[in-house]
Each structure stands twice: as structure tokens, then as C-alpha cells.
Amino acid sequence: MMKEEDATVYRRPYLVSGASGFALNAITRAMGKDLKAYIESMRSILASDSWNTKTTICWGLRDRWLTYDGVEDFCDGLKHNVVQLPMAGHHAQEDRGEELGNIIKRILRG
């Protein structure tokens, strides 16, 4: 899990600049409105008969932004693989980069 002081480095520009803060708030509001549409679009693409690419979804179980509810059922129903990362949050590549890299390497080697 990313340490709070490291996460602050990413957030600092948005917190100290009025223009950036306004932009972040606008993006957050827009995403909130469109998030359900984005999720449904992703589901439609991954469930499409034309989607024939082997897919593995790696999910950080400590994600505080998106819940894990339904991910396993969705993946099982479509023959997609799901890998749980118990110690990772929303940004699994930041929280558990080496672990995620090893998982990707294993998937690519087949």
C-alpha cells in the first residue's frame, strides 16, 4: 500500500494551486456522473462476442474507490481470469509493483 506521505506528493499540486484544485473538482464531478456509463461500456466490450482476447483482471482488495462486488461473477461468466492482490489498493502498480510485475510475467509466459 502506498504510504500517505508518498500519495501526498501526487496530490500536492492540486491542493496548493487554485486552478489545479478547480480542475480536480471539475474532473471528479464529471467522473461521478459518467462512472456508471464507463463501467457499463467496459462490461459491454469485455462481454462482446467479438472480444476474443484472453483477459486477466488484477484487483487490489484494499481499493477504497471501487468495490470488488461482482468482479468474480463477471469474470467467471465470461471466462476471464481474476487475480486478487490482498495488499494492493486502487493503484496496484504503485502499491505492489513487484508482485504485479511477477504476475504479468507469469501470465505472459503461459
mmCIF file of C-alpha atoms in Angstrom:
data_model
loop_
_atom_site.group_PDB
_atom_site.id
_atom_site.type_symbol
_atom_site.label_atom_id
_atom_site.label_comp_id
_atom_site.label_asym_id
_atom_site.label_seq_id
_atom_site.Cartn_x
_atom_site.Cartn_y
_atom_site.Cartn_z
ATOM 1 C CA MET A 1 0.000 0.000 0.000
ATOM 2 C CA MET A 2 1.326 3.433 -0.916
ATOM 3 C CA LYS A 3 2.373 5.439 2.131
ATOM 4 C CA GLU A 4 0.380 8.583 2.847
ATOM 5 C CA GLU A 5 3.443 10.821 2.506
ATOM 6 C CA ASP A 6 4.103 9.374 -0.971
ATOM 7 C CA ALA A 7 0.481 9.880 -2.016
ATOM 8 C CA THR A 8 0.707 13.487 -0.834
ATOM 9 C CA VAL A 9 3.416 14.114 -3.434
ATOM 10 C CA TYR A 10 0.887 13.261 -6.159
ATOM 11 C CA ARG A 11 -1.879 15.344 -4.563
ATOM 12 C CA ARG A 12 0.154 18.415 -3.568
ATOM 13 C CA PRO A 13 -0.142 20.333 -6.880
ATOM 14 C CA TYR A 14 -3.919 20.014 -6.722
ATOM 15 C CA LEU A 15 -4.064 21.117 -3.110
ATOM 16 C CA VAL A 16 -1.862 24.224 -3.333
ATOM 17 C CA SER A 17 -2.981 25.734 -6.638
ATOM 18 C CA GLY A 18 -6.421 27.249 -7.071
ATOM 19 C CA ALA A 19 -6.560 26.500 -10.796
ATOM 20 C CA SER A 20 -5.484 22.898 -10.335
ATOM 21 C CA GLY A 21 -7.870 22.467 -7.425
ATOM 22 C CA PHE A 22 -10.771 23.738 -9.521
ATOM 23 C CA ALA A 23 -9.750 21.390 -12.344
ATOM 24 C CA LEU A 24 -9.572 18.411 -9.993
ATOM 25 C CA ASN A 25 -13.013 19.193 -8.593
ATOM 26 C CA ALA A 26 -14.459 19.501 -12.110
ATOM 27 C CA ILE A 27 -12.926 16.181 -13.159
ATOM 28 C CA THR A 28 -14.196 14.476 -10.015
ATOM 29 C CA ARG A 29 -17.740 15.760 -10.575
ATOM 30 C CA ALA A 30 -17.693 14.711 -14.241
ATOM 31 C CA MET A 31 -16.341 11.260 -13.400
ATOM 32 C CA GLY A 32 -19.035 10.783 -10.770
ATOM 33 C CA LYS A 33 -21.690 11.471 -13.369
ATOM 34 C CA ASP A 34 -20.107 9.302 -16.040
ATOM 35 C CA LEU A 35 -18.659 6.458 -13.937
ATOM 36 C CA LYS A 36 -21.677 4.180 -14.328
ATOM 37 C CA ALA A 37 -21.641 4.719 -18.099
ATOM 38 C CA TYR A 38 -17.898 3.941 -18.227
ATOM 39 C CA ILE A 39 -18.399 0.736 -16.246
ATOM 40 C CA GLU A 40 -21.281 -0.392 -18.453
ATOM 41 C CA SER A 41 -19.244 0.386 -21.570
ATOM 42 C CA MET A 42 -16.339 -1.693 -20.234
ATOM 43 C CA ARG A 43 -18.690 -4.561 -19.381
ATOM 44 C CA SER A 44 -20.203 -4.449 -22.875
ATOM 45 C CA ILE A 45 -16.801 -4.526 -24.552
ATOM 46 C CA LEU A 46 -15.471 -7.391 -22.411
ATOM 47 C CA ALA A 47 -18.726 -9.363 -22.796
ATOM 48 C CA SER A 48 -18.932 -8.879 -26.562
ATOM 49 C CA ASP A 49 -18.715 -11.920 -28.834
ATOM 50 C CA SER A 50 -16.087 -10.032 -30.820
ATOM 51 C CA TRP A 51 -13.802 -9.803 -27.745
ATOM 52 C CA ASN A 52 -11.586 -12.854 -28.192
ATOM 53 C CA THR A 53 -8.523 -11.711 -26.271
ATOM 54 C CA LYS A 54 -7.547 -13.696 -23.196
ATOM 55 C CA THR A 55 -8.099 -11.260 -20.323
ATOM 56 C CA THR A 56 -6.877 -11.211 -16.732
ATOM 57 C CA ILE A 57 -8.114 -8.592 -14.305
ATOM 58 C CA CYS A 58 -5.808 -7.861 -11.368
ATOM 59 C CA TRP A 59 -7.743 -6.320 -8.484
ATOM 60 C CA GLY A 60 -6.381 -4.698 -5.340
ATOM 61 C CA LEU A 61 -8.612 -5.817 -2.490
ATOM 62 C CA ARG A 62 -7.780 -2.671 -0.492
ATOM 63 C CA ASP A 63 -9.237 -0.443 -3.208
ATOM 64 C CA ARG A 64 -11.190 2.312 -1.453
ATOM 65 C CA TRP A 65 -12.555 3.752 -4.719
ATOM 66 C CA LEU A 66 -14.078 0.702 -6.416
ATOM 67 C CA THR A 67 -15.607 -2.307 -4.692
ATOM 68 C CA TYR A 68 -14.838 -5.904 -5.539
ATOM 69 C CA ASP A 69 -18.550 -6.808 -5.530
ATOM 70 C CA GLY A 70 -19.444 -8.686 -8.702
ATOM 71 C CA VAL A 71 -15.936 -8.837 -10.194
ATOM 72 C CA GLU A 72 -15.564 -12.609 -9.709
ATOM 73 C CA ASP A 73 -19.049 -13.356 -11.042
ATOM 74 C CA PHE A 74 -18.448 -11.116 -14.058
ATOM 75 C CA CYS A 75 -15.091 -12.756 -14.851
ATOM 76 C CA ASP A 76 -16.315 -16.317 -14.284
ATOM 77 C CA GLY A 77 -19.312 -15.790 -16.546
ATOM 78 C CA LEU A 78 -17.085 -14.611 -19.394
ATOM 79 C CA LYS A 79 -14.123 -16.954 -18.904
ATOM 80 C CA HIS A 80 -11.859 -14.059 -17.881
ATOM 81 C CA ASN A 81 -9.305 -14.620 -15.133
ATOM 82 C CA VAL A 82 -9.232 -12.558 -11.969
ATOM 83 C CA VAL A 83 -6.211 -12.220 -9.701
ATOM 84 C CA GLN A 84 -6.689 -10.769 -6.234
ATOM 85 C CA LEU A 85 -3.950 -8.626 -4.738
ATOM 86 C CA PRO A 86 -4.785 -8.595 -0.994
ATOM 87 C CA MET A 87 -2.268 -5.882 -0.076
ATOM 88 C CA ALA A 88 -2.920 -3.552 -3.041
ATOM 89 C CA GLY A 89 -5.333 -0.666 -3.308
ATOM 90 C CA HIS A 90 -6.698 1.236 -6.306
ATOM 91 C CA HIS A 91 -3.236 1.776 -7.805
ATOM 92 C CA ALA A 92 -1.920 -1.783 -7.640
ATOM 93 C CA GLN A 93 1.124 -0.922 -9.756
ATOM 94 C CA GLU A 94 2.149 1.664 -7.137
ATOM 95 C CA ASP A 95 1.231 -0.375 -4.066
ATOM 96 C CA ARG A 96 2.580 -3.770 -5.141
ATOM 97 C CA GLY A 97 4.619 -3.131 -8.286
ATOM 98 C CA GLU A 98 6.987 -6.073 -7.971
ATOM 99 C CA GLU A 99 4.178 -8.501 -7.145
ATOM 100 C CA LEU A 100 2.081 -7.263 -10.063
ATOM 101 C CA GLY A 101 5.098 -7.445 -12.386
ATOM 102 C CA ASN A 102 5.682 -11.077 -11.410
ATOM 103 C CA ILE A 103 2.014 -11.884 -12.047
ATOM 104 C CA ILE A 104 2.160 -10.281 -15.500
ATOM 105 C CA LYS A 105 5.397 -12.114 -16.289
ATOM 106 C CA ARG A 106 3.798 -15.436 -15.285
ATOM 107 C CA ILE A 107 0.722 -14.721 -17.444
ATOM 108 C CA LEU A 108 2.827 -13.831 -20.491
ATOM 109 C CA ARG A 109 4.965 -16.948 -20.137
ATOM 110 C CA GLY A 110 1.777 -19.008 -20.129
#
